[in-house]
Amino acid sequence: MSGRVPAILLSLICFLTLSASHVESARTFHWYNALFVFGDSFADTGNFPKSNLSEVTRQWYQPYGCSHGFLQDPTGRFSNSYVQSDFIAKILGRSEAPQTYRATKGNDYADKLGVNFAVAGAGVFEVPRKAPTLATQIDSFEKMLDGGDIGKWRLEESAALVAISGNDYARLVVANMSGGESEVLGFIGNVTDEIARGVARLRGLGVAKVLVNNLHPLGCTPWQARPSNYTKCMARGNMAAEFHNDGLGKKLNATTSDNVYLVDLNRAFTNIVDPSDDPHDASQVAKQFEEKLKPCCNSFDPSGYCGQVDEDGGAQYTVCSNPEKHFFWDDVHPTQAGWEAVMQQLEQDIKDFLRISYS
C-alpha cells in the first residue's frame, strides 16, 4: 500500500499541472482555433501542384525552402521558409499555417480546424495561370461547410486571412500605369469591389473575424526596382497601390468594423524598403536589412526567375549567402526574415483586433 502512494501522488500532481496549464492557456489565448486562408502566393503553403520546373512551379524546387527545417526542402511556399499565413497562424498560437485545401481532398482524417485555400498566382479575376480566383476559393470553403467537412459551429471560433497581392494588376501591367488614368482607376475599383464582396461573403457564411491585406508598395518590389539596379522604388507602382488601398479601406469600412480588419502591409513594407531619409525618422526595423530592394535569389535574365536552370541543369540565378540580411527573397516575395519584420510591426494591432492577450 505504501509503495502505491507516491504513484498516486505523482498522478495527482500531473493532473493538477495539466489542469493548470489548460487554464493558463485558456486565459492567455482567445478562442480562435480555426483559421481559414484565402489569396495568393503571400499566403499559399503548397496548394499549387508540383510539376515540371517552371516560373509557376518554382516554389517546389531549390533554392525555395532552403532555410526551412532540418531537411531544407521546398514546401510549396514562395520564400526561403515561412510566409505571411504562417506568421498569422503563430499569432493564434499555432506553429505554422493550416493544412492546404489540396491536402484535405480525399483525406477523411485531415484536421478541418483550419484550411489554407490560397493559391499562388490568384487574383479576383481569371489570370493566365488558371489559379482559382478569390471567389472560387470561397466556393471551395462553402462546399466544405455544406458537406460537413467543416462544422459550421466552428465558425463562431474562426478567423480568416484574405491576401490579394496584385496579380490582377501585374497581368495588366497596371503597376506601370499603362492605359489612361480613368481606365486604371476603373479597374482598381473593380478589383477592390471583388475583394470587398469576398469579405462580405465570408462574414455571411459565419466567419467571425476577417483580416484583409491592403496592397504593399508595388513600386518597391525587385521586379520594379531592377531597372534602377535596385536603388530606388518606382513611383507609379506605389501610386497604384495607394489608389487600391484608399478604395479598399472605404469599401470595407474597416475603421469602424468590429469584425473586419485591414492589415496595413503597405505601411509595414514601406518602413523597411523605403524608409525616411532622416536618420531620426528612419525605421529601426529597416536597419537589420543590408539589401532592401535587391532579392536574395536573383535571376541572370530580367525575364527569368529564381530557380531557373538551363537545359544542362545549370543554375540561371544566384543566391545570397545570408537571406536574413535581404528583405526580398525573389522578384516579389519577402524572405522569412522579411515577413517576420513585417509581421512584428503588425502583430500587436492584430492581437488587439482579435482580442488575444498574453500574460
CSV table of C-alpha atoms in Angstrom, one decimal:
chain,number,residue,atom,x,y,z
A,1,MET,CA,0.0,0.0,0.0
A,2,SER,CA,2.7,2.4,1.0
A,3,GLY,CA,4.5,1.7,-2.3
A,4,ARG,CA,1.5,2.9,-4.3
A,5,VAL,CA,1.2,6.3,-2.5
A,6,PRO,CA,4.0,8.0,-4.4
A,7,ALA,CA,2.5,6.8,-7.7
A,8,ILE,CA,-0.9,8.1,-6.8
A,9,LEU,CA,0.5,11.4,-5.6
A,10,LEU,CA,2.6,11.7,-8.8
A,11,SER,CA,-0.6,11.1,-10.9
A,12,LEU,CA,-2.4,13.8,-8.9
A,13,ILE,CA,0.4,16.2,-9.4
A,14,CYS,CA,0.5,15.6,-13.1
A,15,PHE,CA,-3.3,16.0,-13.3
A,16,LEU,CA,-3.2,19.3,-11.4
A,17,THR,CA,-0.2,20.5,-13.5
A,18,LEU,CA,-2.0,19.7,-16.8
A,19,SER,CA,-5.2,21.4,-15.5
A,20,ALA,CA,-3.3,24.5,-14.5
A,21,SER,CA,-1.6,24.5,-17.9
A,22,HIS,CA,-5.0,24.3,-19.6
A,23,VAL,CA,-6.4,27.1,-17.5
A,24,GLU,CA,-3.4,29.2,-18.3
A,25,SER,CA,-3.7,28.5,-22.0
A,26,ALA,CA,-7.4,29.4,-21.9
A,27,ARG,CA,-6.6,32.7,-20.1
A,28,THR,CA,-3.7,33.5,-22.4
A,29,PHE,CA,-5.2,32.9,-25.8
A,30,HIS,CA,-8.6,33.9,-27.1
A,31,TRP,CA,-10.7,31.2,-28.7
A,32,TYR,CA,-9.7,31.5,-32.4
A,33,ASN,CA,-8.8,27.8,-33.0
A,34,ALA,CA,-10.0,27.8,-36.6
A,35,LEU,CA,-8.0,29.7,-39.3
A,36,PHE,CA,-9.0,29.9,-42.9
A,37,VAL,CA,-6.7,31.4,-45.5
A,38,PHE,CA,-7.6,32.8,-48.9
A,39,GLY,CA,-5.5,34.6,-51.6
A,40,ASP,CA,-2.2,34.1,-53.4
A,41,SER,CA,1.5,33.4,-53.0
A,42,PHE,CA,1.8,35.7,-50.0
A,43,ALA,CA,-0.2,33.0,-48.2
A,44,ASP,CA,0.0,29.8,-50.3
A,45,THR,CA,1.8,27.0,-48.5
A,46,GLY,CA,1.6,24.3,-51.2
A,47,ASN,CA,-1.8,24.4,-53.0
A,48,PHE,CA,-0.3,24.8,-56.4
A,49,PRO,CA,0.5,21.3,-57.6
A,50,LYS,CA,4.1,20.3,-58.2
A,51,SER,CA,5.0,19.6,-61.9
A,52,ASN,CA,8.0,20.2,-64.1
A,53,LEU,CA,10.1,23.2,-63.2
A,54,SER,CA,8.7,26.5,-64.5
A,55,GLU,CA,8.0,30.0,-63.3
A,56,VAL,CA,4.7,29.0,-61.7
A,57,THR,CA,6.0,25.8,-60.1
A,58,ARG,CA,9.4,27.0,-58.9
A,59,GLN,CA,8.3,27.1,-55.3
A,60,TRP,CA,8.6,23.3,-55.3
A,61,TYR,CA,12.3,23.4,-56.3
A,62,GLN,CA,15.6,24.5,-54.8
A,63,PRO,CA,16.5,27.1,-53.7
A,64,TYR,CA,13.0,27.7,-52.4
A,65,GLY,CA,12.7,26.4,-48.8
A,66,CYS,CA,16.5,26.4,-48.4
A,67,SER,CA,16.1,27.7,-44.8
A,68,HIS,CA,13.1,25.6,-43.9
A,69,GLY,CA,13.8,23.0,-41.2
A,70,PHE,CA,16.5,20.4,-41.0
A,71,LEU,CA,15.9,19.0,-44.4
A,72,GLN,CA,15.8,22.4,-46.1
A,73,ASP,CA,13.3,21.2,-48.6
A,74,PRO,CA,10.9,23.2,-50.7
A,75,THR,CA,7.4,23.2,-49.3
A,76,GLY,CA,5.5,25.0,-52.0
A,77,ARG,CA,6.0,28.4,-50.3
A,78,PHE,CA,7.3,31.3,-52.2
A,79,SER,CA,10.1,32.0,-49.7
A,80,ASN,CA,13.2,30.5,-48.3
A,81,SER,CA,10.9,29.3,-45.4
A,82,TYR,CA,7.8,30.8,-43.9
A,83,VAL,CA,5.3,33.2,-45.5
A,84,GLN,CA,2.7,35.6,-44.1
A,85,SER,CA,0.0,32.9,-43.3
A,86,ASP,CA,2.5,31.1,-41.1
A,87,PHE,CA,3.0,34.2,-39.0
A,88,ILE,CA,-0.7,34.9,-38.7
A,89,ALA,CA,-1.1,31.3,-37.5
A,90,LYS,CA,1.7,31.9,-34.9
A,91,ILE,CA,-0.3,34.8,-33.6
A,92,LEU,CA,-3.1,32.4,-33.0
A,93,GLY,CA,-0.8,30.0,-31.1
A,94,ARG,CA,-0.1,27.6,-33.9
A,95,SER,CA,3.3,26.5,-35.3
A,96,GLU,CA,2.5,27.2,-38.9
A,97,ALA,CA,-0.3,27.9,-41.4
A,98,PRO,CA,-3.2,25.3,-41.5
A,99,GLN,CA,-3.1,22.4,-44.0
A,100,THR,CA,-3.7,23.2,-47.6
A,101,TYR,CA,-7.0,22.6,-49.3
A,102,ARG,CA,-5.2,20.2,-51.7
A,103,ALA,CA,-4.2,18.1,-48.7
A,104,THR,CA,-7.8,17.7,-47.5
A,105,LYS,CA,-9.1,16.2,-50.7
A,106,GLY,CA,-9.9,12.5,-50.1
A,107,ASN,CA,-8.5,12.7,-46.6
A,108,ASP,CA,-11.1,11.8,-44.0
A,109,TYR,CA,-8.6,12.3,-41.2
A,110,ALA,CA,-7.5,15.8,-42.2
A,111,ASP,CA,-7.7,18.4,-39.5
A,112,LYS,CA,-10.6,20.6,-40.6
A,113,LEU,CA,-10.0,23.2,-37.8
A,114,GLY,CA,-8.2,25.2,-40.4
A,115,VAL,CA,-7.7,25.1,-44.1
A,116,ASN,CA,-5.5,27.2,-46.4
A,117,PHE,CA,-7.2,27.8,-49.8
A,118,ALA,CA,-4.7,30.3,-51.1
A,119,VAL,CA,-3.1,29.5,-54.4
A,120,ALA,CA,0.0,31.2,-56.0
A,121,GLY,CA,-1.0,33.5,-58.9
A,122,ALA,CA,-4.5,34.0,-57.8
A,123,GLY,CA,-6.4,37.3,-58.0
A,124,VAL,CA,-10.0,38.3,-58.0
A,125,PHE,CA,-10.3,37.8,-61.8
A,126,GLU,CA,-9.2,35.0,-64.0
A,127,VAL,CA,-5.5,35.1,-64.7
A,128,PRO,CA,-3.4,33.2,-67.3
A,129,ARG,CA,-2.0,30.8,-64.7
A,130,LYS,CA,-5.5,29.4,-64.1
A,131,ALA,CA,-5.2,29.8,-60.4
A,132,PRO,CA,-8.6,29.8,-58.7
A,133,THR,CA,-10.0,33.3,-58.1
A,134,LEU,CA,-10.8,34.5,-54.6
A,135,ALA,CA,-14.5,33.8,-55.3
A,136,THR,CA,-13.6,30.2,-56.4
A,137,GLN,CA,-11.6,29.7,-53.2
A,138,ILE,CA,-14.6,30.8,-51.2
A,139,ASP,CA,-16.7,28.4,-53.2
A,140,SER,CA,-14.5,25.6,-52.1
A,141,PHE,CA,-14.8,26.7,-48.5
A,142,GLU,CA,-18.6,26.9,-48.8
A,143,LYS,CA,-18.7,23.3,-50.2
A,144,MET,CA,-16.7,22.0,-47.2
A,145,LEU,CA,-19.2,23.7,-44.9
A,146,ASP,CA,-22.2,22.3,-46.8
A,147,GLY,CA,-20.7,18.9,-46.9
A,148,GLY,CA,-20.0,18.8,-43.2
A,149,ASP,CA,-16.2,18.7,-43.6
A,150,ILE,CA,-16.0,21.9,-41.6
A,151,GLY,CA,-18.5,22.1,-38.8
A,152,LYS,CA,-20.5,25.3,-39.1
A,153,TRP,CA,-20.5,25.7,-35.3
A,154,ARG,CA,-16.7,26.1,-35.5
A,155,LEU,CA,-17.1,29.4,-37.4
A,156,GLU,CA,-18.1,31.1,-34.2
A,157,GLU,CA,-14.4,30.5,-33.2
A,158,SER,CA,-12.8,31.3,-36.5
A,159,ALA,CA,-10.6,33.9,-38.2
A,160,ALA,CA,-9.8,34.3,-41.9
A,161,LEU,CA,-7.0,35.9,-43.8
A,162,VAL,CA,-7.6,37.4,-47.3
A,163,ALA,CA,-4.3,38.0,-49.0
A,164,ILE,CA,-4.7,39.5,-52.5
A,165,SER,CA,-1.4,41.0,-53.5
A,166,GLY,CA,-1.7,42.5,-57.0
A,167,ASN,CA,-1.7,39.6,-59.5
A,168,ASP,CA,-4.7,41.3,-61.3
A,169,TYR,CA,-2.6,44.4,-61.7
A,170,ALA,CA,0.5,42.6,-62.8
A,171,ARG,CA,-1.4,40.9,-65.6
A,172,LEU,CA,-2.4,44.3,-67.0
A,173,VAL,CA,0.9,46.0,-66.1
A,174,VAL,CA,-1.1,48.5,-64.0
A,175,ALA,CA,2.0,48.9,-61.8
A,176,ASN,CA,3.4,50.8,-64.8
A,177,MET,CA,0.2,52.8,-65.2
A,178,SER,CA,-0.4,51.6,-68.8
A,179,GLY,CA,-3.7,52.9,-70.3
A,180,GLY,CA,-5.5,56.1,-69.4
A,181,GLU,CA,-5.9,57.2,-65.8
A,182,SER,CA,-9.7,56.6,-65.9
A,183,GLU,CA,-9.2,53.1,-67.2
A,184,VAL,CA,-6.7,52.3,-64.5
A,185,LEU,CA,-8.8,53.8,-61.7
A,186,GLY,CA,-11.8,51.9,-63.0
A,187,PHE,CA,-10.0,48.6,-63.0
A,188,ILE,CA,-8.7,49.3,-59.5
A,189,GLY,CA,-12.3,49.9,-58.4
A,190,ASN,CA,-13.4,46.6,-59.9
A,191,VAL,CA,-10.6,44.7,-58.1
A,192,THR,CA,-11.4,46.3,-54.7
A,193,ASP,CA,-15.1,45.7,-55.3
A,194,GLU,CA,-14.4,42.0,-55.7
A,195,ILE,CA,-12.3,41.8,-52.5
A,196,ALA,CA,-15.0,43.6,-50.5
A,197,ARG,CA,-17.6,41.2,-52.0
A,198,GLY,CA,-15.5,38.2,-50.9
A,199,VAL,CA,-15.0,39.6,-47.4
A,200,ALA,CA,-18.8,40.2,-47.1
A,201,ARG,CA,-19.4,36.6,-48.3
A,202,LEU,CA,-17.1,35.2,-45.7
A,203,ARG,CA,-18.9,37.1,-43.0
A,204,GLY,CA,-22.2,35.9,-44.4
A,205,LEU,CA,-21.0,32.3,-44.2
A,206,GLY,CA,-20.3,32.9,-40.5
A,207,VAL,CA,-16.6,33.6,-40.2
A,208,ALA,CA,-16.2,35.6,-37.0
A,209,LYS,CA,-13.2,37.8,-37.8
A,210,VAL,CA,-11.6,38.6,-41.2
A,211,LEU,CA,-8.1,40.0,-41.7
A,212,VAL,CA,-7.7,41.7,-45.1
A,213,ASN,CA,-4.3,42.7,-46.5
A,214,ASN,CA,-4.0,46.1,-48.1
A,215,LEU,CA,-1.6,46.3,-51.0
A,216,HIS,CA,2.1,46.6,-50.4
A,217,PRO,CA,4.1,49.3,-52.3
A,218,LEU,CA,4.2,47.6,-55.7
A,219,GLY,CA,6.9,50.0,-57.0
A,220,CYS,CA,9.3,48.8,-54.3
A,221,THR,CA,9.4,45.2,-55.4
A,222,PRO,CA,12.6,43.9,-57.0
A,223,TRP,CA,10.6,43.4,-60.2
A,224,GLN,CA,10.0,47.1,-60.4
A,225,ALA,CA,13.4,48.2,-58.9
A,226,ARG,CA,15.6,46.2,-61.2
A,227,PRO,CA,15.9,48.9,-63.9
A,228,SER,CA,17.5,51.2,-61.3
A,229,ASN,CA,19.8,48.4,-60.2
A,230,TYR,CA,17.7,48.1,-57.1
A,231,THR,CA,18.5,51.7,-55.9
A,232,LYS,CA,15.0,53.2,-55.9
A,233,CYS,CA,11.3,52.4,-56.0
A,234,MET,CA,9.0,53.2,-59.0
A,235,ALA,CA,6.6,55.9,-58.0
A,236,ARG,CA,3.8,54.8,-60.4
A,237,GLY,CA,3.6,51.3,-58.9
A,238,ASN,CA,3.3,52.8,-55.4
A,239,MET,CA,0.6,55.2,-56.7
A,240,ALA,CA,-1.4,52.3,-57.9
A,241,ALA,CA,-1.2,50.7,-54.5
A,242,GLU,CA,-2.3,53.9,-52.8
A,243,PHE,CA,-5.4,54.1,-55.1
A,244,HIS,CA,-6.2,50.5,-54.3
A,245,ASN,CA,-5.8,50.9,-50.6
A,246,ASP,CA,-7.8,54.0,-50.4
A,247,GLY,CA,-10.7,52.4,-52.2
A,248,LEU,CA,-10.5,49.1,-50.3
A,249,GLY,CA,-10.5,50.8,-46.9
A,250,LYS,CA,-13.6,52.7,-47.7
A,251,LYS,CA,-15.5,49.7,-49.1
A,252,LEU,CA,-14.6,47.5,-46.1
A,253,ASN,CA,-15.5,50.2,-43.5
A,254,ALA,CA,-12.6,48.7,-41.7
A,255,THR,CA,-12.0,51.6,-39.3
A,256,THR,CA,-15.5,51.2,-37.8
A,257,SER,CA,-15.9,47.4,-38.1
A,258,ASP,CA,-15.5,45.1,-35.2
A,259,ASN,CA,-15.3,42.1,-37.5
A,260,VAL,CA,-13.1,43.2,-40.4
A,261,TYR,CA,-9.5,44.4,-40.0
A,262,LEU,CA,-7.4,45.9,-42.8
A,263,VAL,CA,-3.8,44.6,-42.3
A,264,ASP,CA,-1.6,47.5,-43.3
A,265,LEU,CA,1.1,45.7,-45.3
A,266,ASN,CA,1.8,49.0,-47.1
A,267,ARG,CA,3.0,50.8,-44.0
A,268,ALA,CA,5.0,47.8,-42.7
A,269,PHE,CA,6.7,47.2,-46.1
A,270,THR,CA,7.4,50.9,-46.6
A,271,ASN,CA,9.0,51.3,-43.2
A,272,ILE,CA,11.6,48.8,-44.4
A,273,VAL,CA,12.1,49.2,-48.2
A,274,ASP,CA,11.5,52.9,-48.5
A,275,PRO,CA,12.2,54.4,-45.0
A,276,SER,CA,12.6,58.1,-44.3
A,277,ASP,CA,16.0,59.7,-45.3
A,278,ASP,CA,16.1,61.4,-42.0
A,279,PRO,CA,18.0,59.2,-39.6
A,280,HIS,CA,15.9,60.4,-36.7
A,281,ASP,CA,12.7,59.2,-38.5
A,282,ALA,CA,14.1,56.1,-40.2
A,283,SER,CA,12.5,52.9,-39.1
A,284,GLN,CA,14.7,50.8,-36.8
A,285,VAL,CA,13.3,47.6,-38.3
A,286,ALA,CA,14.8,48.7,-41.7
A,287,LYS,CA,18.3,48.7,-40.3
A,288,GLN,CA,18.5,44.9,-40.0
A,289,PHE,CA,18.5,44.5,-43.8
A,290,GLU,CA,21.6,45.3,-45.8
A,291,GLU,CA,19.6,44.8,-49.0
A,292,LYS,CA,16.1,46.2,-49.0
A,293,LEU,CA,15.3,46.1,-52.8
A,294,LYS,CA,17.7,43.6,-54.2
A,295,PRO,CA,16.4,40.0,-53.9
A,296,CYS,CA,18.4,37.2,-52.3
A,297,CYS,CA,17.7,34.9,-55.2
A,298,ASN,CA,18.3,36.9,-58.4
A,299,SER,CA,17.9,35.6,-61.9
A,300,PHE,CA,20.6,36.4,-64.5
A,301,ASP,CA,17.9,37.3,-67.1
A,302,PRO,CA,15.4,40.1,-66.2
A,303,SER,CA,12.7,37.9,-67.8
A,304,GLY,CA,13.9,34.8,-65.9
A,305,TYR,CA,13.1,33.6,-62.4
A,306,CYS,CA,14.6,32.4,-59.2
A,307,GLY,CA,15.3,28.6,-59.5
A,308,GLN,CA,15.6,28.6,-63.3
A,309,VAL,CA,18.0,26.2,-64.9
A,310,ASP,CA,19.3,25.8,-68.4
A,311,GLU,CA,19.0,22.6,-70.5
A,312,ASP,CA,22.0,21.1,-68.8
A,313,GLY,CA,20.7,21.8,-65.3
A,314,GLY,CA,22.9,24.8,-64.7
A,315,ALA,CA,21.6,27.4,-62.3
A,316,GLN,CA,20.5,30.7,-64.1
A,317,TYR,CA,20.4,32.6,-60.8
A,318,THR,CA,22.5,33.5,-57.8
A,319,VAL,CA,21.6,33.1,-54.1
A,320,CYS,CA,22.9,35.3,-51.4
A,321,SER,CA,24.9,33.9,-48.5
A,322,ASN,CA,22.7,35.3,-45.8
A,323,PRO,CA,18.9,35.6,-46.5
A,324,GLU,CA,18.5,37.2,-43.1
A,325,LYS,CA,20.1,40.4,-44.5
A,326,HIS,CA,17.8,40.6,-47.5
A,327,PHE,CA,14.2,41.8,-47.2
A,328,PHE,CA,13.1,40.2,-50.5
A,329,TRP,CA,13.7,36.5,-51.5
A,330,ASP,CA,12.8,36.8,-55.2
A,331,ASP,CA,11.4,39.3,-57.6
A,332,VAL,CA,8.2,39.9,-55.5
A,333,HIS,CA,8.2,37.8,-52.3
A,334,PRO,CA,9.9,38.6,-49.0
A,335,THR,CA,12.3,36.3,-47.2
A,336,GLN,CA,11.2,34.7,-44.0
A,337,ALA,CA,13.2,37.4,-42.2
A,338,GLY,CA,11.3,40.0,-44.3
A,339,TRP,CA,8.0,38.5,-43.3
A,340,GLU,CA,9.0,38.3,-39.7
A,341,ALA,CA,10.0,42.0,-39.7
A,342,VAL,CA,6.7,43.0,-41.4
A,343,MET,CA,4.5,40.9,-39.0
A,344,GLN,CA,6.3,42.1,-35.9
A,345,GLN,CA,5.2,45.6,-36.8
A,346,LEU,CA,1.6,44.5,-37.2
A,347,GLU,CA,1.3,41.8,-34.6
A,348,GLN,CA,0.0,43.9,-31.7
A,349,ASP,CA,-2.7,45.6,-33.7
A,350,ILE,CA,-3.8,42.2,-35.0
A,351,LYS,CA,-3.9,40.8,-31.4
A,352,ASP,CA,-5.9,43.8,-30.3
A,353,PHE,CA,-8.4,43.2,-33.1
A,354,LEU,CA,-8.7,39.5,-32.3
A,355,ARG,CA,-8.6,40.2,-28.6
A,356,ILE,CA,-5.7,38.0,-28.0
A,357,SER,CA,-3.7,38.8,-24.9
A,358,TYR,CA,-0.6,37.3,-23.3
A,359,SER,CA,0.0,37.1,-19.6
